[in-house]
Amino acid sequence: MKKILLFLLLLMVYCCSYSQVYLTRTAYVGFFSKTPAEDIKAVNNQVYAAVDAGKKNLAFSLLLKGFTFTKELMQEHFNENYVESDKYPKASFSGTYTGDVDLTKNGVYNVTVQGNLTLHNITKAITTPATLEVKDTHLIGTATFKAKPEDFNITIPSLVRGKIAQEITVNINADCTLKQ
Amino acid sequence: MKQRLLFLFVVIITANRLQAQDSTLLNMLSDSMQANEKPMPVRGTFKGLYIVNMKTVESSARGALNFLIMHRFGRLNDGAYNFFGLDNASIRLGLDYGITDRLAIGIGRSSLEKTFDAYFKYRLLWQTDGSERVPLSLSVSSGLTNYTLKFPDKTYLNARYRTTYVTQLIAARKFSSALSLQLVPMWLHYNLVPTVNDKNDVFALNAGGRMKLTKRMSISAEYNYLLPDQVNSIDVHNAISLAWEIETGGHVFQLVFSNAQGMTEPQVIARTAGEWGDGDVYFGFNISRVFNISHKAKKSVTY
């Protein structure tokens, strides 16, 4: 009996540590705000992303200073006045996905991602549809969701409120490769 | 009993693993991020291109055009008849364009002595944060001014005599998001000086800074030290200028108090006649507005 339990224990430990982790340091996150007054676009191509296809969880991490804007002044305002990247340099996401992904078969799989987005020292739960594409040793994740600046305690002065959309569209594209 | 303990052990371990799995991926990313940390340029050392009268280390971003209006009323001690200086005014209109993120060129026109000015500014060094730090930002700026005010009795004043050259090295550091300071050694060459007792080559040291009060409001100050025994025929003083700065979107607005009436280096550095103690204070404002006119800048971002 003791031996069986020990075996069970080892099996469980093994089971849980067994994973297929896909990684990238060059994932893309972009966001877009459209108002009649002004369009604001920003991209970050230095996003760290990891997908554990065994445990079906995933994580993103990025430096807010890595976002480049079409206008230098917007970038300065974004970092200094809105996300305060000196105080809170990172934004991150950690969550799980549901849906079947057959890693042995190339193809696009629809999944639902659920998790916590941390920005400006505020953590908020987010659920969004997403796709995972299996392409040999690559796992490419894409998603689009909307976020409100006010949800993350980012205050926008009334004078410029009309220039920033109520909801910001966020695009994600992460081409992860299997960690050997 | 032993079996129960073992069972409990298994449950605890499994539970621990389940709980930990959510953050382990993120921890792994954070560690990897820290290991691959790259230095990032420090932005926004100063909000504008001028602390008050003196150039900051900043220059227009590539493809951006800065339009600047600098305005000074008369002296506060002018008395009630001149409405404490508000009856008189002098103005400088300036344009500054970023050819690259490091190189900018500018032109300006001051109503004081009807002066034209032109300059370039090049960023030599960019302060960075991160592991391999560059401790300060360094810019070099060089230019000339030419005053065109007509003097009927001085027909000998040709364009060459009216020209002054300015070269400055601007060293700045953003100490925190609230405090930035800069130190500027400056060399001016006046093609014509009033008497033989005055030097054609004038050296000065300028110090300036900005302190943030709130996210969009700050106080700027600059002090100019003119090295002694250079300007002797005219009674000149070191210029001290203060500004209260408000930023709204693409505008930077400054309320200015200064004992210098001029707004170009040759007028401020070695021709400031006013003195704070006597009430020779010029009230005024600076307004700057950024226009993004080049499409090149926009191409670098694709969405």
Coordinates of C-alpha atoms in Angstrom, one line a residue:
Chain A
M1 CA 0.0 0.0 0.0
K2 CA 2.8 2.4 0.9
K3 CA 4.6 1.6 -2.3
I4 CA 1.4 2.2 -4.3
L5 CA 0.9 5.6 -2.7
L6 CA 4.5 6.5 -3.3
F7 CA 4.2 5.5 -6.9
L8 CA 1.0 7.6 -7.1
L9 CA 2.8 10.5 -5.6
L10 CA 5.7 10.3 -8.0
L11 CA 3.3 9.9 -10.9
M12 CA 1.3 13.0 -9.8
V13 CA 4.4 15.1 -9.4
Y14 CA 5.6 13.9 -12.8
C15 CA 2.2 14.5 -14.4
C16 CA 2.0 18.0 -13.2
S17 CA 5.5 19.0 -14.1
Y18 CA 5.2 17.5 -17.5
S19 CA 4.6 20.3 -19.9
Q20 CA 5.0 21.6 -23.5
V21 CA 6.1 25.2 -23.2
Y22 CA 6.2 27.4 -26.2
L23 CA 8.1 30.7 -25.9
T24 CA 8.9 33.9 -27.7
R25 CA 10.6 37.2 -26.9
T26 CA 9.3 39.0 -29.9
A27 CA 5.5 38.8 -29.6
Y28 CA 3.5 41.7 -30.8
V29 CA 1.0 43.8 -28.9
G30 CA -0.6 46.8 -30.4
F31 CA -3.4 49.1 -29.4
F32 CA -5.6 51.5 -31.2
S33 CA -7.8 54.4 -30.2
K34 CA -10.1 56.0 -32.8
T35 CA -12.0 59.2 -32.1
P36 CA -13.2 61.9 -34.6
A37 CA -10.4 64.2 -33.1
E38 CA -7.4 61.9 -33.3
D39 CA -6.2 58.3 -34.1
I40 CA -3.7 56.9 -31.7
K41 CA -1.7 53.8 -32.5
A42 CA 1.1 52.1 -30.7
V43 CA 3.0 48.9 -31.2
N44 CA 5.4 46.8 -29.1
N45 CA 7.3 44.0 -30.8
Q46 CA 9.4 43.0 -27.8
V47 CA 6.7 41.2 -25.8
Y48 CA 7.6 38.1 -23.9
A49 CA 5.0 35.3 -24.2
A50 CA 4.8 31.7 -23.0
V51 CA 2.1 29.1 -23.7
D52 CA 2.1 25.8 -21.8
A53 CA 0.1 23.6 -24.0
G54 CA 0.2 20.8 -21.4
K55 CA -1.3 22.7 -18.6
K56 CA -3.2 25.0 -20.9
N57 CA -2.0 28.2 -19.4
L58 CA -0.3 31.2 -20.8
A59 CA 1.4 34.4 -19.9
F60 CA 2.5 37.7 -21.4
S61 CA 4.9 40.3 -20.1
L62 CA 6.0 43.6 -21.6
L63 CA 7.8 46.8 -20.9
L64 CA 5.5 49.8 -21.4
K65 CA 8.4 51.9 -22.6
G66 CA 8.7 49.5 -25.5
F67 CA 5.5 50.9 -27.1
T68 CA 6.3 53.1 -30.1
F69 CA 3.7 55.6 -31.2
T70 CA 3.3 57.5 -34.5
K71 CA 4.0 60.7 -32.6
E72 CA 6.9 61.2 -30.2
L73 CA 4.8 63.5 -28.0
M74 CA 2.1 60.8 -27.6
Q75 CA 4.7 58.3 -26.5
E76 CA 6.0 60.8 -23.9
H77 CA 2.5 61.5 -22.6
F78 CA 1.6 57.8 -22.5
N79 CA 4.7 57.0 -20.4
E80 CA 4.7 60.1 -18.2
N81 CA 1.1 60.9 -17.7
Y82 CA -1.0 57.8 -18.3
V83 CA 0.7 54.5 -17.5
E84 CA 3.5 56.1 -15.4
S85 CA 6.1 53.7 -16.7
D86 CA 8.7 55.0 -14.3
K87 CA 6.6 53.8 -11.4
Y88 CA 5.0 50.7 -13.0
P89 CA 7.3 49.6 -15.9
K90 CA 5.6 46.4 -16.8
A91 CA 2.2 45.1 -18.0
S92 CA 1.5 41.4 -17.7
F93 CA -1.1 38.8 -18.3
S94 CA -1.5 35.4 -16.8
G95 CA -4.3 33.0 -17.5
T96 CA -5.6 29.8 -18.9
Y97 CA -7.4 28.8 -22.1
T98 CA -10.2 26.3 -22.8
G99 CA -10.7 24.5 -26.0
D100 CA -9.0 21.5 -27.7
V101 CA -5.7 22.0 -29.4
D102 CA -4.2 19.0 -31.1
L103 CA -0.5 19.8 -31.1
T104 CA 0.3 16.9 -33.5
K105 CA -1.9 18.4 -36.2
N106 CA -1.3 21.7 -38.0
G107 CA -4.3 24.0 -38.0
V108 CA -6.1 26.9 -36.4
Y109 CA -8.0 26.2 -33.2
N110 CA -10.5 28.5 -31.5
V111 CA -10.0 28.9 -27.8
T112 CA -11.3 31.1 -25.0
V113 CA -8.7 32.8 -22.9
Q114 CA -9.4 33.8 -19.3
G115 CA -7.0 35.5 -16.9
N116 CA -5.7 38.5 -15.2
L117 CA -4.3 41.6 -16.9
T118 CA -2.0 43.8 -14.7
L119 CA -1.4 47.4 -15.8
H120 CA -0.7 50.5 -13.8
N121 CA -0.6 48.4 -10.6
I122 CA -4.3 47.3 -11.2
T123 CA -5.2 43.7 -11.9
K124 CA -8.4 43.0 -13.8
A125 CA -10.0 39.8 -15.0
I126 CA -10.3 39.5 -18.8
T127 CA -12.0 36.9 -20.9
T128 CA -11.6 36.9 -24.7
P129 CA -11.9 34.6 -27.7
A130 CA -8.6 33.8 -29.2
T131 CA -7.0 31.5 -31.8
L132 CA -4.1 29.1 -31.5
E133 CA -2.4 28.0 -34.6
V134 CA -0.3 24.9 -34.6
K135 CA 2.4 25.0 -37.2
D136 CA 5.0 22.3 -36.7
T137 CA 7.1 23.4 -33.7
H138 CA 5.3 26.8 -33.6
L139 CA 2.3 27.8 -31.7
I140 CA 0.9 31.1 -32.9
G141 CA -1.6 32.9 -30.7
T142 CA -3.8 35.8 -31.7
A143 CA -6.4 37.7 -29.9
T144 CA -8.2 41.1 -29.9
F145 CA -10.0 42.5 -26.9
K146 CA -11.1 45.9 -25.6
A147 CA -9.9 47.6 -22.4
K148 CA -11.0 50.8 -20.7
P149 CA -8.3 53.1 -19.4
E150 CA -10.4 54.1 -16.4
D151 CA -10.6 50.4 -15.3
F152 CA -6.8 50.6 -14.7
N153 CA -7.0 53.8 -12.7
I154 CA -5.6 55.8 -15.7
T155 CA -7.2 59.2 -15.4
I156 CA -7.6 61.3 -18.6
P157 CA -8.1 65.0 -18.1
S158 CA -11.5 66.3 -19.4
L159 CA -9.7 68.6 -21.8
V160 CA -8.3 65.7 -23.9
R161 CA -10.9 63.1 -23.0
G162 CA -12.5 63.5 -26.5
K163 CA -9.2 62.5 -28.2
I164 CA -8.9 59.1 -26.5
A165 CA -11.5 56.4 -27.1
Q166 CA -13.6 55.1 -24.2
E167 CA -12.5 51.6 -25.1
I168 CA -9.0 50.8 -26.5
T169 CA -8.7 47.9 -28.9
V170 CA -5.8 45.7 -28.1
N171 CA -4.3 43.3 -30.7
I172 CA -2.0 40.4 -29.8
N173 CA 0.1 38.2 -32.0
A174 CA 2.6 35.8 -30.5
D175 CA 4.5 33.3 -32.6
C176 CA 5.9 31.0 -29.9
T177 CA 8.4 28.2 -30.6
L178 CA 8.6 24.9 -28.6
K179 CA 11.2 25.1 -25.8
Q180 CA 13.7 22.3 -26.3
Chain B
M1 CA -2.2 6.6 10.2
K2 CA 0.9 6.6 8.1
Q3 CA -1.2 6.0 5.0
R4 CA -3.4 8.9 5.9
L5 CA -0.4 11.2 6.3
L6 CA 0.9 10.1 3.0
F7 CA -2.4 10.7 1.4
L8 CA -2.5 14.2 2.9
F9 CA 1.0 14.7 1.6
V10 CA 0.0 13.8 -1.9
V11 CA -3.1 16.1 -1.8
I12 CA -1.0 19.0 -0.5
I13 CA 1.6 18.6 -3.1
T14 CA -0.9 18.4 -5.9
A15 CA -2.8 21.4 -4.6
N16 CA 0.4 23.4 -4.4
R17 CA 1.3 22.6 -7.9
L18 CA -2.1 23.5 -9.2
Q19 CA -2.0 26.8 -7.3
A20 CA 1.5 27.6 -8.5
Q21 CA 1.1 26.8 -12.1
D22 CA -0.7 30.1 -12.9
S23 CA 2.2 32.3 -11.9
T24 CA 5.2 30.1 -12.8
L25 CA 5.0 30.9 -16.5
L26 CA 4.8 34.6 -15.6
N27 CA 7.8 34.3 -13.2
M28 CA 9.7 32.6 -15.9
L29 CA 9.0 35.4 -18.3
S30 CA 9.9 38.0 -15.7
D31 CA 13.3 36.3 -15.0
S32 CA 14.0 36.1 -18.7
M33 CA 13.0 39.8 -19.1
Q34 CA 15.4 40.8 -16.4
A35 CA 18.2 38.8 -17.8
N36 CA 17.7 40.4 -21.3
E37 CA 17.2 43.9 -20.0
K38 CA 18.2 46.5 -22.6
P39 CA 19.0 50.1 -21.8
M40 CA 16.1 52.4 -22.8
P41 CA 16.5 56.1 -23.7
V42 CA 15.2 58.5 -21.1
R43 CA 12.6 60.7 -22.7
G44 CA 11.1 64.0 -21.7
T45 CA 14.1 65.4 -19.8
F46 CA 12.5 68.8 -20.5
K47 CA 9.0 69.5 -21.8
G48 CA 10.0 72.1 -24.2
L49 CA 12.9 73.3 -26.3
Y50 CA 13.6 76.2 -24.0
I51 CA 13.9 76.3 -20.2
V52 CA 12.9 80.0 -20.4
N53 CA 15.3 81.8 -22.7
M54 CA 17.9 79.1 -23.0
K55 CA 17.8 76.0 -25.2
T56 CA 17.3 72.7 -23.5
V57 CA 19.0 69.4 -24.4
E58 CA 15.8 68.3 -26.2
S59 CA 15.2 68.7 -29.9
S60 CA 12.2 68.1 -32.1
A61 CA 11.5 64.5 -32.9
R62 CA 12.0 63.3 -36.5
G63 CA 9.3 64.9 -38.7
A64 CA 8.0 67.2 -36.0
L65 CA 7.8 70.9 -36.3
N66 CA 7.8 73.0 -33.2
F67 CA 6.2 76.5 -33.5
L68 CA 7.2 78.7 -30.6
I69 CA 5.9 82.1 -29.6
M70 CA 8.0 83.9 -26.9
H71 CA 6.5 87.1 -25.7
R72 CA 7.8 89.6 -23.1
F73 CA 6.0 92.7 -21.9
G74 CA 7.9 95.8 -20.6
R75 CA 9.5 96.1 -17.2
L76 CA 7.2 95.8 -14.1
N77 CA 8.8 99.0 -12.6
D78 CA 7.8 101.0 -15.7
G79 CA 5.0 102.6 -13.5
A80 CA 1.3 103.1 -13.9
Y81 CA 1.7 105.4 -16.9
N82 CA 3.0 102.4 -18.9
F83 CA 0.6 100.1 -17.1
F84 CA 3.5 98.3 -15.4
G85 CA 5.1 97.3 -18.6
L86 CA 2.0 95.8 -20.3
D87 CA 2.0 98.7 -22.8
N88 CA 5.2 97.5 -24.3
A89 CA 6.0 94.1 -25.7
S90 CA 8.7 92.3 -27.6
I91 CA 8.2 88.9 -29.3
R92 CA 10.2 86.1 -30.8
L93 CA 8.6 83.7 -33.3
G94 CA 10.5 80.5 -33.8
L95 CA 10.4 77.2 -35.8
D96 CA 12.3 74.1 -35.0
Y97 CA 12.2 71.0 -37.2
G98 CA 13.6 67.5 -36.5
I99 CA 15.4 66.1 -39.5
T100 CA 16.3 63.0 -37.5
D101 CA 15.6 62.1 -33.9
R102 CA 19.1 63.6 -33.1
L103 CA 19.4 66.5 -35.5
A104 CA 17.2 69.5 -35.5
I105 CA 17.4 72.9 -37.2
G106 CA 15.7 76.1 -36.2
I107 CA 15.1 79.7 -37.3
G108 CA 13.6 82.6 -35.4
R109 CA 12.8 86.3 -35.5
S110 CA 12.8 88.7 -32.6
S111 CA 11.2 92.1 -32.6
L112 CA 14.0 93.3 -30.3
E113 CA 16.5 95.0 -32.6
K114 CA 14.7 93.1 -35.5
T115 CA 16.9 90.1 -35.0
F116 CA 17.0 86.9 -37.1
D117 CA 18.5 83.8 -35.7
A118 CA 19.3 80.3 -37.1
Y119 CA 20.8 77.3 -35.4
F120 CA 21.2 73.5 -35.5
K121 CA 21.2 71.2 -32.5
Y122 CA 22.6 67.7 -32.5
R123 CA 22.1 65.1 -29.8
L124 CA 25.5 63.5 -29.0
L125 CA 24.5 61.3 -26.1
W126 CA 21.2 60.0 -24.9
Q127 CA 20.7 59.2 -21.2
T128 CA 19.5 55.7 -20.6
D129 CA 18.1 53.6 -17.8
G130 CA 18.6 49.9 -17.4
S131 CA 21.7 47.9 -16.6
E132 CA 24.3 49.6 -18.8
R133 CA 23.5 53.2 -18.0
V134 CA 24.5 56.4 -19.8
P135 CA 24.3 58.9 -17.0
L136 CA 23.5 62.0 -19.0
S137 CA 22.3 63.5 -22.2
L138 CA 24.5 65.7 -24.3
S139 CA 23.6 68.1 -27.1
V140 CA 25.7 70.5 -29.1
S141 CA 24.1 73.6 -30.6
S142 CA 25.6 76.2 -32.8
G143 CA 24.1 79.1 -34.6
L144 CA 24.2 82.8 -35.4
T145 CA 22.1 85.9 -34.9
N146 CA 21.8 89.0 -37.1
Y147 CA 20.1 92.2 -36.1
T148 CA 18.6 94.3 -38.8
L149 CA 17.4 97.4 -36.9
K150 CA 18.4 100.5 -39.0
F151 CA 20.6 103.1 -37.4
P152 CA 20.7 106.2 -39.8
D153 CA 23.8 107.5 -38.0
K154 CA 25.8 104.3 -38.2
T155 CA 26.0 103.5 -41.9
Y156 CA 29.1 101.4 -41.3
L157 CA 27.0 98.7 -39.7
N158 CA 27.0 96.0 -42.4
A159 CA 25.7 92.5 -42.1
R160 CA 29.0 91.2 -40.9
Y161 CA 29.2 93.6 -38.0
R162 CA 25.7 92.8 -37.0
T163 CA 26.3 89.1 -36.7
T164 CA 27.1 87.1 -33.6
Y165 CA 27.9 83.4 -33.4
V166 CA 26.8 81.1 -30.5
T167 CA 28.1 77.7 -29.7
Q168 CA 27.0 75.7 -26.7
L169 CA 27.4 72.3 -25.2
I170 CA 24.3 71.2 -23.3
A171 CA 24.7 68.5 -20.6
A172 CA 21.5 67.4 -18.9
R173 CA 20.3 64.7 -16.6
K174 CA 16.8 63.6 -15.6
F175 CA 17.3 62.7 -12.0
S176 CA 13.8 61.5 -11.5
S177 CA 10.5 61.9 -13.3
A178 CA 10.1 65.1 -11.2
L179 CA 13.6 66.7 -11.5
S180 CA 15.8 67.5 -14.5
L181 CA 18.9 69.7 -14.4
Q182 CA 21.2 71.0 -17.1
L183 CA 24.5 72.8 -17.3
V184 CA 25.5 74.7 -20.4
P185 CA 29.0 76.1 -21.1
M186 CA 28.6 78.7 -23.9
W187 CA 30.9 80.6 -26.2
L188 CA 29.7 83.6 -28.1
H189 CA 31.6 85.6 -30.7
Y190 CA 30.4 89.2 -31.4
N191 CA 31.8 90.4 -34.7
L192 CA 31.5 93.9 -33.4
V193 CA 31.7 95.1 -29.7
P194 CA 31.1 98.7 -28.5
T195 CA 34.6 99.5 -27.3
V196 CA 38.1 98.0 -27.2
N197 CA 37.6 97.2 -23.5
D198 CA 35.0 94.6 -24.5
K199 CA 35.9 91.1 -25.6
N200 CA 34.7 89.8 -29.0
D201 CA 34.7 86.3 -27.5
V202 CA 32.5 85.9 -24.5
F203 CA 32.2 82.9 -22.3
A204 CA 29.4 82.1 -20.0
L205 CA 28.0 79.2 -18.0
N206 CA 24.3 78.6 -17.8
A207 CA 22.5 76.4 -15.3
G208 CA 18.8 75.4 -15.6
G209 CA 16.3 73.0 -14.3
R210 CA 12.7 71.9 -14.1
M211 CA 10.8 70.5 -11.2
K212 CA 7.4 68.9 -11.7
L213 CA 4.7 69.9 -9.3
T214 CA 1.9 67.8 -10.7
K215 CA 1.7 65.5 -13.8
R216 CA 1.1 68.5 -16.1
M217 CA 2.5 71.4 -14.2
S218 CA 6.1 72.3 -13.4
I219 CA 8.4 75.1 -12.5
S220 CA 11.5 76.0 -14.6
A221 CA 14.4 78.2 -13.6
E222 CA 17.6 79.2 -15.2
Y223 CA 20.6 81.2 -14.1
N224 CA 23.3 82.6 -16.3
Y225 CA 26.8 83.3 -15.2
L226 CA 28.8 85.6 -17.4
L227 CA 32.5 85.2 -16.6
P228 CA 34.0 88.5 -15.4
D229 CA 36.0 91.1 -17.3
Q230 CA 34.4 90.4 -20.7
V231 CA 31.8 93.1 -21.1
N232 CA 33.0 96.4 -19.6
S233 CA 31.5 99.3 -21.4
I234 CA 27.9 98.4 -20.7
D235 CA 26.4 97.7 -17.3
V236 CA 25.2 94.1 -17.6
H237 CA 23.8 91.6 -15.1
N238 CA 23.5 87.9 -15.0
A239 CA 20.1 86.8 -16.2
I240 CA 17.8 84.9 -13.9
S241 CA 14.6 83.6 -15.3
L242 CA 11.7 81.7 -13.8
A243 CA 8.7 80.1 -15.5
W244 CA 5.6 78.3 -14.5
E245 CA 4.9 75.6 -17.0
I246 CA 1.5 74.0 -18.0
E247 CA 1.3 71.2 -20.5
T248 CA -2.0 70.5 -22.3
G249 CA -1.8 67.9 -25.1
G250 CA 0.4 69.3 -27.9
H251 CA 0.9 72.7 -26.2
V252 CA 3.3 73.8 -23.6
F253 CA 2.5 77.1 -22.0
Q254 CA 4.9 79.0 -19.8
L255 CA 4.4 82.1 -17.6
V256 CA 7.7 83.9 -17.5
F257 CA 9.5 86.3 -15.2
S258 CA 13.0 87.4 -16.2
N259 CA 15.4 90.3 -15.9
A260 CA 16.4 89.7 -19.5
Q261 CA 14.3 91.3 -22.2
G262 CA 16.0 89.6 -25.1
M263 CA 15.2 86.0 -26.2
T264 CA 18.3 85.1 -28.1
E265 CA 21.6 84.1 -26.6
P266 CA 23.7 87.2 -27.5
Q267 CA 21.0 89.4 -26.0
V268 CA 20.4 87.4 -22.9
I269 CA 24.0 86.4 -22.0
A270 CA 25.9 89.6 -22.4
R271 CA 23.3 92.4 -22.9
T272 CA 21.0 91.9 -20.0
A273 CA 20.7 95.4 -18.5
G274 CA 17.9 94.7 -16.0
E275 CA 18.4 93.8 -12.4
W276 CA 15.9 91.8 -10.2
G277 CA 16.6 93.9 -7.2
D278 CA 15.6 97.1 -9.0
G279 CA 12.4 95.6 -10.2
D280 CA 13.6 95.4 -13.8
V281 CA 11.5 92.3 -14.3
Y282 CA 9.9 91.4 -17.6
F283 CA 6.7 89.4 -17.4
G284 CA 5.7 87.3 -20.4
F285 CA 4.9 83.9 -21.7
N286 CA 6.2 81.2 -24.0
I287 CA 3.8 79.0 -26.0
S288 CA 4.9 76.0 -28.1
R289 CA 2.9 73.8 -30.3
V290 CA 4.1 70.6 -32.0
F291 CA 3.0 69.8 -35.6
N292 CA 3.8 66.4 -37.1
I293 CA 4.4 67.2 -40.7
S294 CA 6.5 64.3 -42.1
H295 CA 5.0 61.0 -43.1
K296 CA 8.3 59.3 -42.5
A297 CA 7.8 59.3 -38.8
K298 CA 4.5 57.5 -39.2
K299 CA 5.9 54.8 -41.4
S300 CA 7.9 53.4 -38.6
V301 CA 4.7 52.2 -36.8
T302 CA 2.5 49.7 -38.5
Y303 CA -0.7 48.5 -36.9

